[in-house]
Short mmCIF file of C-alpha atoms and ligand atoms in Angstrom, two decimals:
data_model
loop_
_atom_site.label_atom_id
_atom_site.label_comp_id
_atom_site.label_asym_id
_atom_site.label_seq_id
_atom_site.Cartn_x
_atom_site.Cartn_y
_atom_site.Cartn_z
CA ASP A 1 -32.44 10.06 45.88
CA PRO A 2 -31.36 7.07 43.74
CA THR A 3 -34.84 5.58 43.27
CA MET A 4 -36.11 8.83 41.88
CA ALA A 5 -33.10 9.08 39.59
CA GLU A 6 -33.73 5.61 38.23
CA THR A 7 -37.26 6.45 37.23
CA GLN A 8 -36.23 9.80 35.83
CA THR A 9 -37.13 10.15 32.17
CA TYR A 10 -34.79 11.30 29.46
CA GLY A 11 -36.73 14.56 29.31
CA ASP A 12 -36.01 15.32 32.98
CA ARG A 13 -32.36 14.70 32.49
CA ARG A 14 -32.31 17.14 29.62
CA ARG A 15 -33.81 19.80 31.81
CA THR A 16 -31.51 19.23 34.78
CA PRO A 17 -27.85 18.76 33.91
CA HIS A 18 -25.73 17.13 36.58
CA ILE A 19 -22.34 18.82 36.81
CA VAL A 20 -19.40 17.45 38.78
CA LEU A 21 -16.83 19.99 39.97
CA VAL A 22 -13.20 19.07 40.65
CA PRO A 23 -11.39 21.86 42.53
CA SER A 24 -7.74 21.76 43.58
CA ALA A 25 -5.77 23.02 46.58
CA GLY A 26 -5.63 26.47 48.19
CA MET A 27 -8.32 29.13 48.69
CA GLY A 28 -7.43 30.78 45.38
CA HIS A 29 -8.56 27.61 43.60
CA LEU A 30 -11.33 26.48 45.97
CA THR A 31 -13.12 29.84 46.11
CA PRO A 32 -14.06 30.16 42.42
CA PHE A 33 -15.29 26.53 42.45
CA LEU A 34 -17.55 27.13 45.44
CA ARG A 35 -18.89 30.26 43.77
CA LEU A 36 -19.45 28.41 40.50
CA ALA A 37 -21.22 25.60 42.38
CA ALA A 38 -23.58 28.17 43.91
CA GLN A 39 -24.20 29.85 40.54
CA LEU A 40 -24.93 26.54 38.82
CA SER A 41 -27.31 25.51 41.62
CA ALA A 42 -29.13 28.78 41.14
CA ARG A 43 -29.57 27.85 37.46
CA ASP A 44 -31.34 24.60 38.32
CA CYS A 45 -28.40 22.29 37.82
CA ARG A 46 -27.62 19.25 39.97
CA VAL A 47 -24.15 19.89 41.35
CA SER A 48 -21.66 17.50 42.94
CA LEU A 49 -18.42 18.75 44.44
CA LEU A 50 -15.35 16.60 44.84
CA THR A 51 -13.63 17.15 48.19
CA THR A 52 -10.29 15.93 49.42
CA HIS A 53 -8.99 15.41 52.94
CA PRO A 54 -7.23 16.83 54.83
CA THR A 55 -6.96 20.25 53.19
CA VAL A 56 -3.65 22.13 53.22
CA SER A 57 -5.08 25.20 54.97
CA ALA A 58 -7.62 25.46 57.77
CA ALA A 59 -9.46 28.08 55.69
CA GLU A 60 -10.24 25.50 52.99
CA GLU A 61 -11.69 23.07 55.49
CA ARG A 62 -13.88 25.74 57.11
CA HIS A 63 -15.15 27.03 53.78
CA VAL A 64 -15.96 23.57 52.43
CA ASP A 65 -17.94 22.73 55.60
CA ALA A 66 -19.77 26.07 55.55
CA PHE A 67 -20.56 25.61 51.86
CA PHE A 68 -22.23 22.22 52.36
CA SER A 69 -24.27 23.58 55.26
CA ALA A 70 -25.45 26.49 53.14
CA PHE A 71 -26.13 24.33 50.05
CA PRO A 72 -27.53 21.00 51.25
CA GLY A 73 -28.63 20.25 47.68
CA VAL A 74 -25.03 20.01 46.48
CA ARG A 75 -23.72 16.46 46.71
CA ARG A 76 -20.37 15.88 48.40
CA LEU A 77 -18.10 13.33 46.73
CA ASP A 78 -15.11 12.33 48.85
CA LEU A 79 -11.85 11.53 47.18
CA HIS A 80 -9.14 9.80 49.16
CA LEU A 81 -5.85 11.02 47.78
CA PRO A 82 -2.94 8.70 47.14
CA LEU A 83 0.03 9.29 49.45
CA LEU A 84 2.99 11.11 47.94
CA ASP A 85 6.60 10.97 48.95
CA PRO A 86 7.56 14.67 49.01
CA SER A 87 11.28 13.88 48.91
CA GLU A 88 10.81 12.31 45.50
CA LEU A 89 9.31 15.57 44.16
CA ASP A 90 11.81 18.14 45.42
CA CYS A 91 9.22 20.82 46.07
CA ALA A 92 8.79 22.83 49.26
CA ASP A 93 5.38 24.31 48.46
CA PRO A 94 2.63 22.31 50.22
CA PHE A 95 -0.01 23.63 47.81
CA PHE A 96 1.92 22.50 44.73
CA LEU A 97 2.49 19.10 46.35
CA ARG A 98 -1.25 18.83 46.89
CA PHE A 99 -1.81 19.80 43.23
CA GLU A 100 0.36 16.83 42.39
CA SER A 101 -1.51 14.34 44.53
CA ILE A 102 -4.81 15.56 43.07
CA ARG A 103 -3.32 15.21 39.58
CA ARG A 104 -2.35 11.62 40.42
CA SER A 105 -5.85 10.72 41.62
CA ALA A 106 -7.67 10.88 38.26
CA HIS A 107 -7.83 7.09 37.99
CA LEU A 108 -10.08 7.08 41.08
CA LEU A 109 -12.74 9.21 39.35
CA PRO A 110 -14.79 6.38 37.74
CA ARG A 111 -15.27 4.74 41.15
CA VAL A 112 -16.27 8.04 42.76
CA LEU A 113 -18.78 8.77 40.00
CA ALA A 114 -20.08 5.20 39.73
CA ASP A 115 -23.09 5.85 41.97
CA ALA A 116 -23.60 9.48 40.96
CA SER A 117 -27.22 10.17 40.23
CA PRO A 118 -28.76 11.49 38.11
CA PRO A 119 -26.18 10.48 35.48
CA VAL A 120 -23.38 12.99 35.04
CA SER A 121 -23.70 15.50 32.18
CA ALA A 122 -20.26 17.13 32.45
CA VAL A 123 -17.17 17.40 34.64
CA ILE A 124 -15.46 20.75 35.29
CA VAL A 125 -11.85 20.43 36.46
CA ASP A 126 -9.41 22.97 37.82
CA ILE A 127 -6.65 23.90 35.35
CA VAL A 128 -4.11 22.39 37.73
CA ALA A 129 -5.59 18.90 37.26
CA ALA A 130 -6.28 19.22 33.53
CA SER A 131 -3.62 16.90 32.08
CA SER A 132 -4.68 13.86 34.08
CA TYR A 133 -8.41 14.51 34.54
CA LEU A 134 -9.40 15.49 30.98
CA PRO A 135 -8.34 12.11 29.53
CA ALA A 136 -9.95 10.26 32.48
CA VAL A 137 -13.26 12.05 31.92
CA ALA A 138 -13.09 11.44 28.15
CA GLU A 139 -12.54 7.75 28.79
CA MET A 140 -15.82 7.69 30.69
CA GLY A 141 -17.50 9.16 27.60
CA LEU A 142 -18.36 12.43 29.37
CA PRO A 143 -17.84 16.03 28.26
CA SER A 144 -15.06 17.79 30.17
CA TYR A 145 -14.47 21.46 30.85
CA VAL A 146 -11.66 23.39 32.49
CA LEU A 147 -12.27 26.20 34.96
CA PHE A 148 -9.33 28.57 34.60
CA THR A 149 -9.03 30.39 37.92
CA SER A 150 -6.66 33.13 36.76
CA SER A 151 -6.81 35.86 34.07
CA ALA A 152 -7.33 35.27 30.35
CA ALA A 153 -3.81 36.72 29.94
CA MET A 154 -2.52 33.88 32.10
CA LEU A 155 -4.61 31.37 30.15
CA ALA A 156 -2.96 32.63 26.97
CA LEU A 157 0.44 32.04 28.56
CA CYS A 158 -0.57 28.56 29.70
CA ALA A 159 -1.94 27.66 26.26
CA TYR A 160 1.06 29.07 24.38
CA PHE A 161 3.87 27.93 26.69
CA PRO A 162 4.29 24.46 25.10
CA THR A 163 4.70 26.06 21.64
CA TYR A 164 7.06 28.65 23.06
CA LEU A 165 9.32 25.99 24.60
CA ALA A 166 9.30 23.93 21.42
CA THR A 167 10.19 26.83 19.10
CA LYS A 168 12.36 29.25 21.10
CA ASN A 169 15.96 29.63 20.11
CA THR A 170 17.25 31.17 23.32
CA PHE A 171 18.71 29.47 26.32
CA GLY A 172 16.23 29.58 29.18
CA VAL A 173 12.96 31.48 29.19
CA GLY A 174 12.98 35.10 27.95
CA ASP A 175 10.27 37.53 26.86
CA ILE A 176 7.32 35.54 25.53
CA ASP A 177 5.43 37.03 22.57
CA ILE A 178 2.04 35.37 22.47
CA PRO A 179 0.44 35.63 19.00
CA GLY A 180 -2.55 37.98 19.25
CA ALA A 181 -2.25 38.32 23.01
CA GLY A 182 0.81 40.54 23.49
CA ARG A 183 4.12 40.15 25.23
CA VAL A 184 4.81 38.69 28.66
CA PRO A 185 8.21 40.17 29.52
CA LYS A 186 10.74 37.86 31.08
CA SER A 187 10.39 39.75 34.36
CA SER A 188 6.68 38.84 34.51
CA VAL A 189 6.98 35.17 33.60
CA PRO A 190 6.21 33.19 36.78
CA MET A 191 9.57 32.58 38.44
CA LEU A 192 9.12 28.84 38.66
CA LEU A 193 8.70 28.53 34.87
CA HIS A 194 12.33 29.52 34.37
CA ASP A 195 13.46 26.14 35.68
CA PRO A 196 11.98 23.23 33.68
CA ASN A 197 12.84 20.80 36.48
CA GLN A 198 10.53 22.52 38.98
CA LEU A 199 7.41 20.56 39.78
CA PHE A 200 5.24 23.60 39.01
CA ALA A 201 6.90 24.07 35.60
CA LYS A 202 6.20 20.45 34.68
CA GLN A 203 2.58 20.72 35.78
CA PHE A 204 2.14 23.99 33.89
CA LEU A 205 3.56 22.58 30.66
CA GLU A 206 1.49 19.38 30.78
CA ASN A 207 -1.70 21.26 31.60
CA GLY A 208 -1.12 23.66 28.72
CA GLN A 209 -0.60 20.75 26.36
CA ALA A 210 -3.83 19.15 27.56
CA LEU A 211 -6.12 22.15 27.01
CA PRO A 212 -7.22 21.08 23.48
CA LYS A 213 -8.67 17.90 25.01
CA ALA A 214 -11.36 19.91 26.86
CA ASP A 215 -14.78 20.59 25.35
CA GLY A 216 -14.57 24.16 26.63
CA ILE A 217 -12.64 26.46 28.96
CA LEU A 218 -14.46 28.64 31.48
CA VAL A 219 -12.42 31.67 32.62
CA ASN A 220 -13.17 33.76 35.68
CA THR A 221 -12.74 37.02 33.79
CA LEU A 222 -15.01 39.43 31.99
CA HIS A 223 -15.07 40.40 28.37
CA ALA A 224 -14.79 44.15 29.04
CA LEU A 225 -11.52 43.66 30.94
CA GLU A 226 -9.62 41.42 28.50
CA PRO A 227 -11.33 41.72 25.09
CA GLU A 228 -8.23 41.32 22.88
CA VAL A 229 -6.82 38.30 24.68
CA LEU A 230 -10.20 36.56 24.73
CA ALA A 231 -10.61 37.23 21.01
CA ALA A 232 -7.12 35.90 20.25
CA LEU A 233 -7.83 32.73 22.25
CA ASN A 234 -11.14 32.15 20.48
CA GLU A 235 -9.82 32.95 17.00
CA GLY A 236 -7.14 30.28 17.30
CA LYS A 237 -4.30 32.81 17.23
CA VAL A 238 -2.70 31.75 20.51
CA THR A 239 -2.78 28.09 19.62
CA PRO A 240 -4.86 26.63 16.79
CA ASP A 241 -6.72 23.81 18.49
CA LEU A 242 -8.24 25.35 21.63
CA PRO A 243 -11.90 24.67 22.45
CA PRO A 244 -14.26 27.64 23.02
CA VAL A 245 -13.16 29.97 25.82
CA LEU A 246 -16.07 31.40 27.83
CA ALA A 247 -15.59 34.46 30.04
CA ILE A 248 -17.95 33.76 32.94
CA GLY A 249 -16.46 36.10 35.56
CA PRO A 250 -16.45 37.62 37.98
CA ILE A 251 -18.16 34.59 39.49
CA LEU A 252 -20.28 36.21 42.19
CA PRO A 253 -19.27 35.77 45.84
CA GLU A 254 -21.68 34.34 48.36
CA MET A 255 -22.57 36.97 50.92
CA SER A 256 -23.14 35.90 54.50
CA GLY A 257 -25.49 38.68 55.49
CA GLU A 258 -27.05 41.77 53.95
CA GLY A 259 -25.38 44.79 55.51
CA GLU A 260 -24.69 42.92 58.71
CA SER A 261 -21.38 43.68 60.38
CA PHE A 262 -20.64 40.45 62.15
CA SER A 263 -16.84 40.65 62.35
CA ALA A 264 -14.46 43.10 63.98
CA PRO A 265 -13.06 44.47 60.68
CA LEU A 266 -16.55 45.08 59.26
CA ALA A 267 -17.70 46.68 62.51
CA TRP A 268 -14.64 48.91 62.39
CA LEU A 269 -15.34 49.84 58.75
CA ASP A 270 -18.88 50.84 59.77
CA ARG A 271 -17.34 53.63 61.85
CA GLN A 272 -15.19 55.07 59.01
CA PRO A 273 -16.18 57.68 56.40
CA ASP A 274 -17.10 56.66 52.85
CA ARG A 275 -14.23 55.62 50.57
CA SER A 276 -11.62 56.66 53.17
CA VAL A 277 -9.95 53.32 53.98
CA VAL A 278 -7.11 51.50 52.22
CA TYR A 279 -7.54 47.75 52.49
CA VAL A 280 -4.21 45.88 52.40
CA SER A 281 -3.99 42.14 51.81
CA PHE A 282 -1.75 39.73 49.94
CA GLY A 283 -4.17 36.84 49.69
CA SER A 284 -4.39 33.50 51.38
CA ARG A 285 -0.93 32.04 50.83
CA THR A 286 1.63 34.79 50.37
CA ALA A 287 3.81 35.32 53.42
CA MET A 288 5.70 38.58 53.67
CA PRO A 289 9.19 38.72 55.18
CA ALA A 290 9.30 40.41 58.61
CA GLU A 291 11.45 43.29 57.37
CA GLN A 292 9.00 44.11 54.56
CA ILE A 293 6.10 43.92 57.02
CA ARG A 294 7.82 46.58 59.14
CA GLU A 295 8.45 48.89 56.15
CA LEU A 296 4.87 48.51 54.97
CA GLY A 297 3.65 49.31 58.48
CA ILE A 298 5.66 52.52 58.61
CA GLY A 299 4.54 53.40 55.07
CA LEU A 300 0.90 53.02 56.06
CA GLU A 301 1.42 55.12 59.14
CA ARG A 302 3.23 57.89 57.25
CA SER A 303 0.61 58.07 54.52
CA GLY A 304 -1.79 59.58 57.06
CA LEU A 305 -4.56 57.40 55.59
CA ARG A 306 -7.00 55.12 57.37
CA PHE A 307 -6.20 51.48 56.74
CA LEU A 308 -7.32 47.90 57.31
CA TRP A 309 -4.31 45.64 57.01
CA VAL A 310 -4.24 41.85 56.99
CA VAL A 311 -0.75 40.70 57.93
CA LYS A 312 0.41 37.28 56.80
CA SER A 313 3.76 35.93 57.87
CA LYS A 314 3.29 32.22 57.04
CA MET A 315 2.28 30.47 53.84
CA VAL A 316 -0.11 28.05 55.53
CA ASP A 317 -2.59 29.56 57.98
CA ARG A 318 -2.24 26.67 60.44
CA ALA A 319 1.28 27.98 61.22
CA GLU A 320 0.13 31.57 61.71
CA LEU A 321 -0.48 31.11 65.44
CA GLU A 322 3.28 30.80 66.01
CA VAL A 323 3.88 34.56 65.71
CA GLY A 324 1.83 37.38 67.16
CA LEU A 325 1.23 40.86 65.77
CA GLU A 326 3.05 42.39 68.73
CA GLU A 327 6.11 40.38 67.84
CA LEU A 328 6.02 41.46 64.19
CA LEU A 329 5.12 45.12 64.62
CA GLY A 330 5.79 46.01 68.24
CA GLU A 331 3.32 47.20 70.89
CA GLU A 332 4.39 50.78 70.36
CA TYR A 333 3.49 50.75 66.67
CA LEU A 334 0.12 49.14 67.33
CA ALA A 335 -0.71 51.74 69.98
CA LYS A 336 0.35 54.58 67.69
CA ILE A 337 -1.87 53.62 64.78
CA LYS A 338 -4.92 52.35 66.64
CA ASP A 339 -7.11 55.39 66.01
CA ARG A 340 -6.59 55.25 62.28
CA GLY A 341 -5.69 51.71 61.41
CA MET A 342 -6.86 48.21 62.09
CA VAL A 343 -4.33 45.41 61.81
CA VAL A 344 -5.39 41.76 61.90
CA LYS A 345 -3.68 38.47 61.41
CA ASP A 346 -6.75 36.29 60.87
CA TRP A 347 -8.95 35.36 57.96
CA VAL A 348 -11.24 38.24 56.96
CA GLU A 349 -14.32 38.28 54.74
CA GLN A 350 -12.58 40.01 51.87
CA ALA A 351 -15.50 40.20 49.44
CA GLU A 352 -17.62 41.87 52.13
CA ILE A 353 -14.79 44.26 52.93
CA LEU A 354 -14.34 45.29 49.29
CA ARG A 355 -18.09 45.81 49.02
CA HIS A 356 -18.13 48.07 52.09
CA ARG A 357 -18.79 51.78 51.40
CA ALA A 358 -15.83 52.82 53.60
CA VAL A 359 -13.19 51.11 51.43
CA GLY A 360 -11.65 53.34 48.78
CA GLY A 361 -8.52 51.50 47.70
CA PHE A 362 -6.93 48.05 47.77
CA VAL A 363 -3.23 47.20 48.02
CA SER A 364 -3.23 43.75 46.45
CA HIS A 365 -0.80 41.05 45.38
CA CYS A 366 -3.12 40.54 42.39
CA GLY A 367 -4.15 36.99 43.06
CA TRP A 368 -6.83 36.73 40.39
CA ASN A 369 -9.77 36.28 42.77
CA SER A 370 -8.80 39.48 44.55
CA VAL A 371 -8.66 41.35 41.24
CA THR A 372 -12.11 40.12 40.19
CA GLU A 373 -13.58 41.07 43.59
CA ALA A 374 -12.13 44.58 43.32
CA ALA A 375 -13.51 44.90 39.77
CA LEU A 376 -16.90 43.73 40.95
CA TYR A 377 -17.18 46.34 43.69
CA GLY A 378 -15.36 49.16 41.92
CA VAL A 379 -12.38 49.43 44.30
CA ARG A 380 -9.13 50.79 42.81
CA ILE A 381 -6.06 48.59 43.13
CA LEU A 382 -2.45 49.39 43.93
CA ALA A 383 -0.86 46.30 42.40
CA TRP A 384 2.00 44.83 44.39
CA PRO A 385 2.61 41.42 42.80
CA ILE A 386 4.85 39.06 44.73
CA ALA A 387 5.01 35.73 42.87
CA GLY A 388 3.37 33.26 40.47
CA ASP A 389 0.87 34.71 38.00
CA GLN A 390 0.66 38.02 39.86
CA ARG A 391 2.75 40.21 37.55
CA VAL A 392 0.76 38.99 34.54
CA ASN A 393 -2.42 39.86 36.44
CA ALA A 394 -1.02 43.24 37.55
CA ALA A 395 -0.50 44.12 33.89
CA VAL A 396 -4.19 43.37 33.27
CA VAL A 397 -5.08 45.66 36.20
CA ALA A 398 -3.02 48.52 34.79
CA ARG A 399 -4.15 48.01 31.18
CA GLY A 400 -7.80 47.56 32.13
CA GLY A 401 -7.98 50.74 34.20
CA LEU A 402 -8.52 48.91 37.48
CA GLY A 403 -5.65 50.65 39.22
CA ILE A 404 -1.92 51.33 39.24
CA TRP A 405 1.09 49.05 39.14
CA VAL A 406 4.58 50.13 40.15
CA GLU A 407 6.49 47.84 37.80
CA GLY A 408 9.77 48.65 39.49
CA TRP A 409 8.67 46.87 42.66
CA SER A 410 10.22 43.68 41.42
CA TRP A 411 9.50 40.46 43.21
CA GLN A 412 13.15 39.61 42.97
CA ALA A 413 14.01 42.65 45.07
CA GLU A 414 16.66 41.77 47.58
CA GLU A 415 16.01 44.95 49.50
CA PRO A 416 12.51 45.53 50.88
CA ILE A 417 10.47 48.34 49.30
CA LYS A 418 10.98 51.34 51.56
CA ALA A 419 8.28 52.93 53.71
CA GLU A 420 8.68 56.35 52.10
CA GLU A 421 8.00 55.03 48.63
CA ILE A 422 5.08 52.92 49.82
CA SER A 423 3.44 55.90 51.49
CA GLU A 424 3.75 58.01 48.29
CA ARG A 425 2.09 55.29 46.22
CA LEU A 426 -0.68 54.89 48.77
CA LYS A 427 -1.43 58.58 48.43
CA ASP A 428 -1.49 58.23 44.61
CA LEU A 429 -3.94 55.37 44.96
CA MET A 430 -6.34 57.27 47.19
CA ALA A 431 -6.09 60.55 45.26
CA VAL A 432 -8.31 59.19 42.50
CA GLU A 433 -12.05 58.67 42.83
CA GLY A 434 -13.37 55.08 42.66
CA LEU A 435 -13.96 53.14 39.46
CA ARG A 436 -17.21 52.13 37.97
CA ALA A 437 -17.94 48.57 39.01
CA MET A 438 -17.54 46.99 35.60
CA GLY A 439 -17.51 43.47 36.98
CA GLY A 440 -20.85 43.97 38.66
CA ALA A 441 -22.41 45.03 35.40
CA ALA A 442 -21.09 41.92 33.63
CA ALA A 443 -22.37 39.47 36.22
CA ASP A 444 -25.78 41.17 36.63
CA VAL A 445 -28.72 39.50 34.96
CA GLY A 446 -28.25 40.13 31.26
CA GLY A 447 -24.55 41.01 31.57
CA THR A 448 -21.98 39.31 29.34
CA SER A 449 -20.72 36.90 32.00
CA TYR A 450 -24.22 35.96 33.12
CA GLN A 451 -25.17 35.21 29.53
CA MET A 452 -22.06 33.08 29.02
CA LEU A 453 -22.76 30.90 32.04
CA THR A 454 -26.42 30.56 31.06
CA ARG A 455 -25.39 29.60 27.55
CA PHE A 456 -23.00 27.01 28.96
CA VAL A 457 -25.75 25.42 31.09
CA GLU A 458 -28.13 25.43 28.11
CA SER A 459 -25.54 23.66 25.97
CA LEU A 460 -25.42 20.80 28.49
CA LYS A 461 -29.17 20.24 28.13
CA LEU A 462 -28.95 19.44 24.41
N1 UDP B 1 -9.49 35.79 51.13
C1 UDP B 1 -10.35 36.20 52.13
N2 UDP B 1 -9.83 36.53 53.32
C2 UDP B 1 -8.52 36.50 53.61
C3 UDP B 1 -7.63 36.11 52.57
C4 UDP B 1 -8.14 35.77 51.35
O1 UDP B 1 -11.57 36.23 51.93
O2 UDP B 1 -8.15 36.82 54.73
C5 UDP B 1 -10.06 35.36 49.84
C6 UDP B 1 -10.01 36.41 48.78
O3 UDP B 1 -11.15 37.22 48.83
C7 UDP B 1 -9.93 35.57 47.51
C8 UDP B 1 -9.16 34.35 47.94
O4 UDP B 1 -9.31 34.26 49.35
O5 UDP B 1 -11.23 35.20 47.09
C9 UDP B 1 -7.69 34.42 47.61
O6 UDP B 1 -7.49 34.22 46.27
P1 UDP B 1 -6.53 35.13 45.37
O7 UDP B 1 -6.61 34.57 44.00
O8 UDP B 1 -6.87 36.54 45.52
O9 UDP B 1 -5.08 34.92 45.98
P2 UDP B 1 -4.26 33.67 46.54
O10 UDP B 1 -4.66 33.53 47.94
O11 UDP B 1 -4.61 32.46 45.71
O12 UDP B 1 -2.85 34.08 46.38
N1 UDP B 2 -1.80 27.58 36.35
C1 UDP B 2 -1.80 27.17 35.07
N2 UDP B 2 -1.40 25.91 34.79
C2 UDP B 2 -1.01 25.06 35.77
C3 UDP B 2 -1.00 25.50 37.08
C4 UDP B 2 -1.41 26.77 37.35
O1 UDP B 2 -2.13 27.92 34.17
O2 UDP B 2 -0.63 23.94 35.47
C5 UDP B 2 -2.19 28.94 36.61
C6 UDP B 2 -3.22 29.00 37.69
O3 UDP B 2 -4.32 29.73 37.26
C7 UDP B 2 -2.49 29.70 38.80
C8 UDP B 2 -1.36 30.43 38.10
O4 UDP B 2 -1.06 29.62 37.01
O5 UDP B 2 -3.36 30.59 39.42
C9 UDP B 2 -0.11 30.71 38.87
O6 UDP B 2 0.06 29.88 39.90
P1 UDP B 2 0.72 30.41 41.23
O7 UDP B 2 2.16 30.08 41.21
O8 UDP B 2 0.35 31.81 41.50
O9 UDP B 2 0.00 29.47 42.27
P2 UDP B 2 -1.47 29.56 42.83
O10 UDP B 2 -1.27 29.95 44.23
O11 UDP B 2 -2.26 30.57 42.06
O12 UDP B 2 -1.97 28.20 42.65
#
C-alpha cells in the first residue's frame, strides 16, 4: 500500500528490509529464487519478485503462478524483455538465449523499481545476470547480491575462470587448478567453456569478472559439504577481491501438503516398502537420447529393484507431448515392469519424492538443486552427470559422502552406457544404508545455513 509506505518512518524501514529478487530462466534457476523468496518472507522481509514473460518452459509458468497464489504478500514486478534475434547469437539452447535477453534488460530495472514501496533495501540477482545487473543496481545506489544457484565448487570455477584464461599458457582449456579450491580436470570443465565463441562461455566469463562488484554472494550450499572451497573463497585465495560468500543452503523447499499423496507417483510410493525404491531423474532440461533411454530401462529392469523413473526426451517440456512412453519404451516393456516400476513422462514433485520414506536411492544428473534436495532428505546419489556444471557437482557428491560417481561414464560417450553396467551400479547404490540428512540439520533453526540467512537479513536492517 503506497500511502502506508509514504508515512512509514525510518525506524520501520530498518525493521523491514525490502528485497527485490531477479531470477533467470529454467527451473534450476527459478526454483532456488522461489524458495529464497519464501524464506525471506518468513523472516519478516518485504519481497518483490521480478517475472518475465513468456517463460521458456511450461513448468516455470505454472510454478510462478502457484507461488504468487501461495504468497500473496510477495509483490510481482513484470519485466518485458527486449526481443533478441537468435540468428545473431548462434546458440541453439533456448534457456541460454533467455539468459541473454534477461542480461540485456538491466537498463529497464530503474523504471520497474521506480514505484517499489517501501524503498528497496537490496537486489539479489541470479549469477547468470550478474555482469549487467550488478552495475545497474549500483548506479541506483542500492546494495547488490548474487544468488549462486550451483555448488561452491562451481562458484570457485566461475570466480577463477577469468584469471585462468588470462594466465594460462596452453592452447584451449585444460585442467584448471583453482588456488585453495582444488583441480577441475579438463574432462569436468563444462563443455561449452572450451569454445570462447560460445554464448555461454562469454556469459560465464563476464559474470565471473563481475563478481567483485557485488556486496555479497549467497550460495545454495552448506558449510559441512564444501568447507575447504568456502574457506578458500572467503580467504581471498581463489581471487583476491571477492565479497563475502555466504552458504545459505539447502534453501528449504515449499511443501504442498503434510504427508498427503496427491499425485500418482506419491500414491505409488505409499504402497512400497521403506527405502526400497530407486528414483531416477535427470532434471528439468536434460533430454536423453532414445537409445540411452532404452539401455537405462533394461538396466533398471535387470537390477531387480523397485524404481520410479522420470523419462525426459525433450529439452523444453512444451515439446514433450510429441512422443509417448509407449513409443520410447514399447508396450511390452511397460507391461513387464509394471509391478515393480513406475515410469512417467510428466513433471513430478521431486522434493516430496525424495522426502518419501520409500525412496532409498537417487540416480541423478547432479543439477545442483537435485543434489541439495537429496542432501536435505538423506537420499544417496548415483551421480550420472550429463552436461554443464554436473561433473563438477558430481565430484562434490563423491567427496562429500553423498553418494557414488562413476567417473568413466563420460558425457562425451559416443556409445550409450550399457544396461548391464547400469544395473550393477544401481545395485551398488542400493546396497548401502541411507545417509544422515546433513542438509536438514544445516537448514534447521540454529543450523549453519539458517544462521547465515538470518545474519544476511540482519545486515540489511543496519
Ligand atoms: N524438478 C521437479 N520435478 C521434475 C523435474 C525437476 O520437481 O519433474 C525440480 C527439481 O526438484 C529441482 C529442479 O526442478 O529443484 C531442477 O533443478 P536441478 O538443478 O536439479 O537441474 P536442472 O533441471 O537445472 O538441470
Ligand atoms: N553459471 C555461472 N556463470 C554464468 C552462467 C552460469 O557460474 O555466467 C553457473 C550456473 O550456476 C549454472 C552452471 O554454471 O548452474 C552451469 O550451467 P549449465 O550449463 O548447467 O546450465 P544451467 O542449466 O544450470 O543453467
